[in-house]
mmCIF file of C-alpha atoms in Angstrom:
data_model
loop_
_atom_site.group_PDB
_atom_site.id
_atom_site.type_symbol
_atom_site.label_atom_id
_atom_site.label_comp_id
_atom_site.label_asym_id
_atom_site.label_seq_id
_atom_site.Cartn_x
_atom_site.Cartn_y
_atom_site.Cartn_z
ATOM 1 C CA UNK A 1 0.000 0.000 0.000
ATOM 2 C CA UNK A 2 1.169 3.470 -0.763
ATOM 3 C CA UNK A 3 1.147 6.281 1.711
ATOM 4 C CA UNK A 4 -1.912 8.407 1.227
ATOM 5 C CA UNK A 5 -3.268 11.469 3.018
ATOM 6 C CA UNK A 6 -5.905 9.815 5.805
ATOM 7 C CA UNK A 7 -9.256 11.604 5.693
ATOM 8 C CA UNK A 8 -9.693 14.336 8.223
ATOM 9 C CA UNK A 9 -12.518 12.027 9.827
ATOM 10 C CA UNK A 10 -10.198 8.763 10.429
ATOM 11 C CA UNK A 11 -7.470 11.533 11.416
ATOM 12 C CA UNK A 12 -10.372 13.022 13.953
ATOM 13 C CA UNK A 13 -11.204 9.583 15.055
ATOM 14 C CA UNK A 14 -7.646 8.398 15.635
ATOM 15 C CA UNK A 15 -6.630 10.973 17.627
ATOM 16 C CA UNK A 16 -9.794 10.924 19.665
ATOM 17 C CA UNK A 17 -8.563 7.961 21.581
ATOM 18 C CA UNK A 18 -5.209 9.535 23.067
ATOM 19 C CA UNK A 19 -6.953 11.527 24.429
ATOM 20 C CA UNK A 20 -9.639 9.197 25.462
ATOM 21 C CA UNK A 21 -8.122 5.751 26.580
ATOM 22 C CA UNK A 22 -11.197 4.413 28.339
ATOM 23 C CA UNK A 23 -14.275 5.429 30.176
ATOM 24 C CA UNK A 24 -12.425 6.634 33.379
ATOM 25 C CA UNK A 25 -10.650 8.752 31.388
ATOM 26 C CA UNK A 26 -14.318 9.814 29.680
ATOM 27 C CA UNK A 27 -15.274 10.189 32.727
ATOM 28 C CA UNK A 28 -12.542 11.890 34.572
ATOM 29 C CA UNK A 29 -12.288 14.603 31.703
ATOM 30 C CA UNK A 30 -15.970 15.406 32.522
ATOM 31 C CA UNK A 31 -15.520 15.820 36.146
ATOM 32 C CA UNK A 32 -12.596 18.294 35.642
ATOM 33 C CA UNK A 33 -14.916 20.399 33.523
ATOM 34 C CA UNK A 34 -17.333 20.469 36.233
ATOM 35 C CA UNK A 35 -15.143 21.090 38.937
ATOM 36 C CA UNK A 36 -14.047 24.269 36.794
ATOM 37 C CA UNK A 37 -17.061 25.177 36.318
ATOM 38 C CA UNK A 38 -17.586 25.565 40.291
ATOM 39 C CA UNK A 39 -19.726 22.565 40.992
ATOM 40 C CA UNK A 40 -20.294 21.430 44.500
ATOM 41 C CA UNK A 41 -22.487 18.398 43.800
ATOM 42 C CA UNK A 42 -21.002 16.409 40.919
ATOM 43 C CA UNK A 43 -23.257 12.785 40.006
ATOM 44 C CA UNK A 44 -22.118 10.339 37.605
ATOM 45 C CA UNK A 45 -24.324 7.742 35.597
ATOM 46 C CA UNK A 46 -23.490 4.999 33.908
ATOM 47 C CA UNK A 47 -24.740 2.172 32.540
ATOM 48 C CA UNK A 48 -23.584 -1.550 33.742
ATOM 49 C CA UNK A 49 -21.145 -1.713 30.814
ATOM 50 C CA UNK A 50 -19.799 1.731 31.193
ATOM 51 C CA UNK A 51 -20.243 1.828 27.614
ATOM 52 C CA UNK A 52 -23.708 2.648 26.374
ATOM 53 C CA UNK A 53 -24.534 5.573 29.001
ATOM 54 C CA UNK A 54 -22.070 8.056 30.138
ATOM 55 C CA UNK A 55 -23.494 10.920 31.987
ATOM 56 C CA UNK A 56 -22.446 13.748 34.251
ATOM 57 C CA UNK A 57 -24.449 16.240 36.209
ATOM 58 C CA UNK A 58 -23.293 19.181 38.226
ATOM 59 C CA UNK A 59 -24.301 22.784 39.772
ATOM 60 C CA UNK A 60 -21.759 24.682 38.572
ATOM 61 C CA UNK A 61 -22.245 27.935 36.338
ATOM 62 C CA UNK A 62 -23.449 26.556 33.007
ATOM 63 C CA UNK A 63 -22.149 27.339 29.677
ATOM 64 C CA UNK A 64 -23.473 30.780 28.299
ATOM 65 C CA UNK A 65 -25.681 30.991 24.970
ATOM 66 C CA UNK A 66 -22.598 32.687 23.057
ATOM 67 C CA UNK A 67 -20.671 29.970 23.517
ATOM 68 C CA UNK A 68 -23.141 27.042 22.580
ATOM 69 C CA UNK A 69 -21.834 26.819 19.124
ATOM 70 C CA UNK A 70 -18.409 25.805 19.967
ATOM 71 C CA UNK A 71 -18.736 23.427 23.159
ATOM 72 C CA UNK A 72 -18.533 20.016 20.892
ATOM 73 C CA UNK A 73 -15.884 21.643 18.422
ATOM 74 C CA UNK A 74 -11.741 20.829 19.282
ATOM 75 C CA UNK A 75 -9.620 23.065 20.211
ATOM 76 C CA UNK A 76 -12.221 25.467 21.717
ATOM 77 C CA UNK A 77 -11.495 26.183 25.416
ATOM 78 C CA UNK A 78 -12.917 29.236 27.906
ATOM 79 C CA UNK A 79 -9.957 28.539 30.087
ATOM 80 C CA UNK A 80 -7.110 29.590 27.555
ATOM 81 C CA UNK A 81 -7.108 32.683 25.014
ATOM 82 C CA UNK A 82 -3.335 31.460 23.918
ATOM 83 C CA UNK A 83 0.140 29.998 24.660
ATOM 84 C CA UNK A 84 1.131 32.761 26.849
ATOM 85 C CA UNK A 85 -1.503 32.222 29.340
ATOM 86 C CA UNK A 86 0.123 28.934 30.395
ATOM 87 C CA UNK A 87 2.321 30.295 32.114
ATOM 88 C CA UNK A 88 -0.506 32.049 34.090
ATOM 89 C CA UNK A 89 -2.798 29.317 35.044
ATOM 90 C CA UNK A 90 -1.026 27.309 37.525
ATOM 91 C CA UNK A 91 -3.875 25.425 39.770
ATOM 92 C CA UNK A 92 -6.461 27.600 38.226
ATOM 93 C CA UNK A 93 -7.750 25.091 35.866
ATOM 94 C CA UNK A 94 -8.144 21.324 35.559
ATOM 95 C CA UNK A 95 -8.029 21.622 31.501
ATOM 96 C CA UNK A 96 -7.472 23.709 29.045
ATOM 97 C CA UNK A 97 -7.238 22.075 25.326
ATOM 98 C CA UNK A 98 -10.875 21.627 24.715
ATOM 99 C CA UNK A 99 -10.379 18.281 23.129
ATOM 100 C CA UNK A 100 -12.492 15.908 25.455
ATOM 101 C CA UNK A 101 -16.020 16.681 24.138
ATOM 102 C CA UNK A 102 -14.697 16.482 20.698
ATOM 103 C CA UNK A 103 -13.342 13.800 21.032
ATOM 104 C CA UNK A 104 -16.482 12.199 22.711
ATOM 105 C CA UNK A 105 -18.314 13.046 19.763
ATOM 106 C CA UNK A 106 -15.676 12.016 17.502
ATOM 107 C CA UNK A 107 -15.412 7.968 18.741
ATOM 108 C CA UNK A 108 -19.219 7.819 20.356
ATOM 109 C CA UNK A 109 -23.227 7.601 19.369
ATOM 110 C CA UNK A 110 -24.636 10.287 20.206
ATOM 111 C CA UNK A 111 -23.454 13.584 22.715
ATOM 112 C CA UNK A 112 -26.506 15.813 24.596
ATOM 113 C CA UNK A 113 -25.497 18.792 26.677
ATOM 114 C CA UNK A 114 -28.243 20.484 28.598
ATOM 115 C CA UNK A 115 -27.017 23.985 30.522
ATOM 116 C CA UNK A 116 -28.666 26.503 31.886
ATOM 117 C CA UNK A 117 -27.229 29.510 33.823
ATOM 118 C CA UNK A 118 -28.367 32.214 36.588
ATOM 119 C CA UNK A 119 -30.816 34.397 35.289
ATOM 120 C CA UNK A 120 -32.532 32.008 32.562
ATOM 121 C CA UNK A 121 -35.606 30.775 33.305
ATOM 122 C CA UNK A 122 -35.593 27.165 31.140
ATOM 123 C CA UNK A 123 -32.219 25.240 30.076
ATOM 124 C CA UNK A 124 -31.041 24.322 26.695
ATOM 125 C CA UNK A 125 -30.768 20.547 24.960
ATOM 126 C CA UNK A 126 -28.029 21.031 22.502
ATOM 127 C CA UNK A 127 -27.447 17.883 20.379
ATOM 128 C CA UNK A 128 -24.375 17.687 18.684
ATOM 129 C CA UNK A 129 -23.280 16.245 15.647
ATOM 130 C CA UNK A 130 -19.915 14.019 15.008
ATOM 131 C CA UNK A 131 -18.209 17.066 13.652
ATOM 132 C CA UNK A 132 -18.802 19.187 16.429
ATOM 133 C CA UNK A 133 -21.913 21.075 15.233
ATOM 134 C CA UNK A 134 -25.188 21.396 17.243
ATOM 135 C CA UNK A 135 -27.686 20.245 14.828
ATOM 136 C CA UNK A 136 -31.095 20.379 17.331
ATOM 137 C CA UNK A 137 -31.210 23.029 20.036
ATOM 138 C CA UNK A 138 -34.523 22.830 21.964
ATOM 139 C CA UNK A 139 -35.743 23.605 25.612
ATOM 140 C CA UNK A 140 -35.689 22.385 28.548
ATOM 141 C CA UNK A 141 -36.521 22.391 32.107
ATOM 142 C CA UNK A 142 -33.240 21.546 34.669
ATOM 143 C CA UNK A 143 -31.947 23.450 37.156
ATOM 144 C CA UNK A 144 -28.786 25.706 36.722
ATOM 145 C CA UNK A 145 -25.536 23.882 35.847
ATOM 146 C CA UNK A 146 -24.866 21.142 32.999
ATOM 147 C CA UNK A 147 -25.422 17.926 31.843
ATOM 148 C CA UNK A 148 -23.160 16.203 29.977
ATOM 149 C CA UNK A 149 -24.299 12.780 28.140
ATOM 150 C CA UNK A 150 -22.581 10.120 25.723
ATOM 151 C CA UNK A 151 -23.909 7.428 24.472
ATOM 152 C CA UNK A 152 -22.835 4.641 22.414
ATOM 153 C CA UNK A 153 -19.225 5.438 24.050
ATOM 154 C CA UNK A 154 -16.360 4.073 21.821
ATOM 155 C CA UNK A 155 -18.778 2.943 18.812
ATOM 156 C CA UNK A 156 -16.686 3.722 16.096
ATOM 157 C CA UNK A 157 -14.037 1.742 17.066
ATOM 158 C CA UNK A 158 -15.321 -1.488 17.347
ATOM 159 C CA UNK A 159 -12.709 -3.442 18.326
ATOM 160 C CA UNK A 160 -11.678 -1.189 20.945
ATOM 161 C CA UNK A 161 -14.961 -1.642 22.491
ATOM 162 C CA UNK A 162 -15.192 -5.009 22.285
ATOM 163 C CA UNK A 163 -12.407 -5.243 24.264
ATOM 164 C CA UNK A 164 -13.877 -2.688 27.016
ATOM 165 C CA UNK A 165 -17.036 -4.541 26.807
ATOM 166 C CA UNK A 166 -14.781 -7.607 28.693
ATOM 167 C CA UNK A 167 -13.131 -4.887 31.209
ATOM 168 C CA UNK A 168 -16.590 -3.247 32.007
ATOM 169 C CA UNK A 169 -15.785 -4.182 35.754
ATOM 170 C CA UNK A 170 -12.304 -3.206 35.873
ATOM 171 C CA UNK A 171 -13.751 0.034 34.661
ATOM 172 C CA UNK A 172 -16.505 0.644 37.144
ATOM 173 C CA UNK A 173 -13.738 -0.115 39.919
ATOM 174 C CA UNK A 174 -11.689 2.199 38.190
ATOM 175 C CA UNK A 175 -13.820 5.111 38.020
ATOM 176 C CA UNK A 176 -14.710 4.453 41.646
ATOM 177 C CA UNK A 177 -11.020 5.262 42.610
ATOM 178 C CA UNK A 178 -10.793 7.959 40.828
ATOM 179 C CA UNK A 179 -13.772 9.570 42.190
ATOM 180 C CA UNK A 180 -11.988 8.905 45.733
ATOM 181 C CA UNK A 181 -9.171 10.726 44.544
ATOM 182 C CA UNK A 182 -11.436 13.541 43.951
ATOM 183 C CA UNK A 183 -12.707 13.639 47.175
ATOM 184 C CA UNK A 184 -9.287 13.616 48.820
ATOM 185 C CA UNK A 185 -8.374 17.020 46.288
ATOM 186 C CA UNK A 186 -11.745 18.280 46.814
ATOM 187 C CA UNK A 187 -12.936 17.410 49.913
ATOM 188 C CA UNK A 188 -15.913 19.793 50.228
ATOM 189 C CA UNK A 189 -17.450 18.576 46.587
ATOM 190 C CA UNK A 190 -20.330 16.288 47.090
ATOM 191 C CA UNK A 191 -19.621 13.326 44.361
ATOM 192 C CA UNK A 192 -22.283 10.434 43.687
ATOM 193 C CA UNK A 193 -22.038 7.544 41.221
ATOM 194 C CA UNK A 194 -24.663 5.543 39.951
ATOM 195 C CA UNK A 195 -24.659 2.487 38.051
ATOM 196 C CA UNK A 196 -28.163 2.257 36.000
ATOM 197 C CA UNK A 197 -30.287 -1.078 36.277
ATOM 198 C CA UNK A 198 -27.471 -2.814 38.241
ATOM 199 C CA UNK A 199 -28.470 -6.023 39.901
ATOM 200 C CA UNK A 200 -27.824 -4.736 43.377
ATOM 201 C CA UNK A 201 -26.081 -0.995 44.829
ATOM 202 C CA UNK A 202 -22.439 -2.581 45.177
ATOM 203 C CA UNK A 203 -20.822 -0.303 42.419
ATOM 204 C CA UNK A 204 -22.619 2.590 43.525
ATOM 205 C CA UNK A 205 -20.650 5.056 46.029
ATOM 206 C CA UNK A 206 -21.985 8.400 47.385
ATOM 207 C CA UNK A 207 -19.163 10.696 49.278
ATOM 208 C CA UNK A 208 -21.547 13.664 51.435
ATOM 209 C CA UNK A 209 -19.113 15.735 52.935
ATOM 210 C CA UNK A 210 -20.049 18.121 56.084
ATOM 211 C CA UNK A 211 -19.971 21.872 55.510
ATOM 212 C CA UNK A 212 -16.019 23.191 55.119
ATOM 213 C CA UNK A 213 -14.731 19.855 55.260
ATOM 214 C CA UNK A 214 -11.285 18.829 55.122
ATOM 215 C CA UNK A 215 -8.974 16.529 53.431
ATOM 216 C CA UNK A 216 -8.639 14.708 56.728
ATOM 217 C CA UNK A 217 -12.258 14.171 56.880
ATOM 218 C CA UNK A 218 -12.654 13.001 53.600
ATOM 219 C CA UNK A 219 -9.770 10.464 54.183
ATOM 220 C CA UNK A 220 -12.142 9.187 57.246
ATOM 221 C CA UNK A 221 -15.112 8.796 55.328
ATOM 222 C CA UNK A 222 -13.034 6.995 52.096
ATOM 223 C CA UNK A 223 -10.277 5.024 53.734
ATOM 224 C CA UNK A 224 -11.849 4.332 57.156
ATOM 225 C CA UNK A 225 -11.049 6.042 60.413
ATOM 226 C CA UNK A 226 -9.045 2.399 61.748
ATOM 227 C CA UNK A 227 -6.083 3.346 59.262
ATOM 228 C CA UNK A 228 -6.576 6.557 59.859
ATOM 229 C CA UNK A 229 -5.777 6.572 63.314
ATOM 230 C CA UNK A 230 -2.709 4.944 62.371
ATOM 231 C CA UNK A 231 -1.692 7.685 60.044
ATOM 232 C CA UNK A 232 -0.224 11.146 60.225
ATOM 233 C CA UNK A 233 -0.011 14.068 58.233
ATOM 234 C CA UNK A 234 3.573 14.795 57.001
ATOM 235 C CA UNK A 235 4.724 17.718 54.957
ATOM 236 C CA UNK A 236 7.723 18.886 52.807
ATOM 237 C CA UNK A 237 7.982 22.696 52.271
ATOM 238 C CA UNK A 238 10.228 23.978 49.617
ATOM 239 C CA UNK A 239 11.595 27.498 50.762
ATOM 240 C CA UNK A 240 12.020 27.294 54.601
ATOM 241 C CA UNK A 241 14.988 25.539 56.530
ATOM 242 C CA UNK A 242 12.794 23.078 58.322
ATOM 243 C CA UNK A 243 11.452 20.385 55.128
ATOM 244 C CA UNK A 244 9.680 18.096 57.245
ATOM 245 C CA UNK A 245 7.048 18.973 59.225
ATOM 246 C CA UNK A 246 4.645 16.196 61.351
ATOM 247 C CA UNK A 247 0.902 17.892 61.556
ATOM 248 C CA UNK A 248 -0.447 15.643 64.275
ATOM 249 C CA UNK A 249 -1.813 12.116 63.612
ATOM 250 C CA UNK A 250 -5.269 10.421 62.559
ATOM 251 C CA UNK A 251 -8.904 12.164 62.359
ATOM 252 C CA UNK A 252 -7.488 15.215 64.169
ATOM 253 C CA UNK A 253 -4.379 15.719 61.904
ATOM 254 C CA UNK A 254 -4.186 19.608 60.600
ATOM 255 C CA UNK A 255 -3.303 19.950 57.273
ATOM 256 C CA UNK A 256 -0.243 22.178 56.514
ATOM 257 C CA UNK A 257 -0.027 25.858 56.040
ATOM 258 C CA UNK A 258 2.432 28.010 54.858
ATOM 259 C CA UNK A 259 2.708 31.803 53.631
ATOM 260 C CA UNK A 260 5.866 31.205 52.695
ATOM 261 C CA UNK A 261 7.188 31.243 48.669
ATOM 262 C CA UNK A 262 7.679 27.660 47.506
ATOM 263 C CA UNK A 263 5.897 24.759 47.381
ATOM 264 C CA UNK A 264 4.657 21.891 49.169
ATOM 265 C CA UNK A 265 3.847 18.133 49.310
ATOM 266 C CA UNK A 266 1.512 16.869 51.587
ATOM 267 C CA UNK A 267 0.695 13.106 52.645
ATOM 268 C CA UNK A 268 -0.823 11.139 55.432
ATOM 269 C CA UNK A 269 1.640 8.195 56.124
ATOM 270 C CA UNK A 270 1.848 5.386 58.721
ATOM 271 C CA UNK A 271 3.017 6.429 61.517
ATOM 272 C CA UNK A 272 6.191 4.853 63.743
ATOM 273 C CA UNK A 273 5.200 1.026 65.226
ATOM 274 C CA UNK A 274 1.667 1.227 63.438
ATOM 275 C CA UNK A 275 2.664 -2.690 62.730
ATOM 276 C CA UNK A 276 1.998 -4.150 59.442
ATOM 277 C CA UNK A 277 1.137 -1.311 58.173
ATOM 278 C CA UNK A 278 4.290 0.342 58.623
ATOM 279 C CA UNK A 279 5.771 -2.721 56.589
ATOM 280 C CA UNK A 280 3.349 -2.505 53.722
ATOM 281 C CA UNK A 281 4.289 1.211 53.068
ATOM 282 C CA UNK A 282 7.966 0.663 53.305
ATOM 283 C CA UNK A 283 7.719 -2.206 50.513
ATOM 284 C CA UNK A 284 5.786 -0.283 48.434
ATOM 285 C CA UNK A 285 8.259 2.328 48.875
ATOM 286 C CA UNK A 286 10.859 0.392 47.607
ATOM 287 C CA UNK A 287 9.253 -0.342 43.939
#
């Protein structure tokens, strides 16, 4: 075979899947978008197979009319204006290449976004097309926020779902985690996960946190307040002469706080004669 110029579409579809591997990855995009958008009550839905129905719902501050024409369309972002603001937006923003709804679009059945924002009185259903286009705008009644939903998630790449079809567990426990590790960043977000016309509620996980909660209690409610109590909170500061700094130990560890310039790394370890523990995290230190 010759080499020939691929059509934009197989180029499109191709490139789709580096920057979706899976359907924690799907998933994971979505929940960055909605934790930029300011959500504090994020709730995912998906299907047994994690496949056929990928949705996310959140509070946060909707997408704006203007900008409804470009929300399934690559490389169109509200976080970046161009290469120069990289070096601006630090921690400000969980993405910025505007490539995950395209490329949802791109490898998937079907895309819906509903949005509404403060001040309108109805949302909008915007259906979007596999190029990016909204081809159906219509009405509808939700409360302000977004929801994002994919169906049909990896259809045009058969084999690939196929094979995800076999790992539809290994996904569900997958996306589980990650949502954990959400709660541990954002421990005052209130995440939920549903798994649609499942047999019983095992795969389903709810983390309520209590008003201004802290990483600390979110590690209580995830991990269990047994290991916690056998933890503490260590931190290395960048910029001051003392690196190491022990903030107490279990449920009532304090998480670390510095004015200083630098940076820091924070992590809840075993502490000193905690047992077995102790032993598992200095093995697993040594890979």
């Amino acid at each position: 075979m010759s080499i020939a110029i691929l059509p934009s579409q197989t180029v499109r579809a191709i490139g789709a899947t580096q920057a979706l591997t899976d359907s924690a990855s799907l998933v994971k995009e979505l929940v960055d978008n909605a934790l930029d958008a300011h959500s504090s009550n994020i709730t995912i839905e998906l299907s047994t197979n994690a496949l056929d129905v990928i949705q996310v719902k959140d509070n946060g501050h909707g997408i704006a009319p203007a900008d409804h024409k470009l929300v399934g369309k690559r490389s169109c972002t509200s976080k970046i204006k161009d290469l120069d603001d990289l070096a601006n937006i630090g921690g400000a923003s969980l993405g910025f290449r505007g490539e995950a709804l395209a490329s949802a679009v791109e490898i998937s059945g079907g895309l819906v976004i509903s949005t509404r924002i403060a001040g309108e009185a109805t949302g909008v259903s915007l259906k979007v097309s596999h190029n990016g286009e909204v081809e159906n705008e219509s009405r509808t009644s939700q409360g302000v926020g977004t929801i994002v939903r994919i169906t049909d998630f990896l259809k045009s790449l058969p084999v690939r779902r196929q094979t995800a079809l076999k790992d539809s567990a290994k996904q569900l426990a997958k996306i589980r985690r990650t949502l954990q590790a959400y709660a541990l960043a954002r421990p005052s977000v209130r995440l939920t996960l549903k798994v649609l016309r499942a047999k019983n509620d095992k795969d389903n996980w709810t983390y309520a946190p209590k008003s201004e909660a802290s990483v600390s209690d979110a590690a209580v409610k995830i991990i269990g307040k047994k290991a916690i109590d056998q933890c503490q909170w260590v931190a290395w500061h960048v910029g001051v002469p003392e690196t190491q700094l022990a903030l107490g130990s279990g449920a009532n560890a304090e998480r670390f706080s510095n004015k200083d310039p630098g940076y820091s790394v924070e992590a809840m370890i075993p502490r000193a004669g905690c047992g077995k523990l102790i032993r598992r995290f200095r093995a697993s230190a040594a890979y």
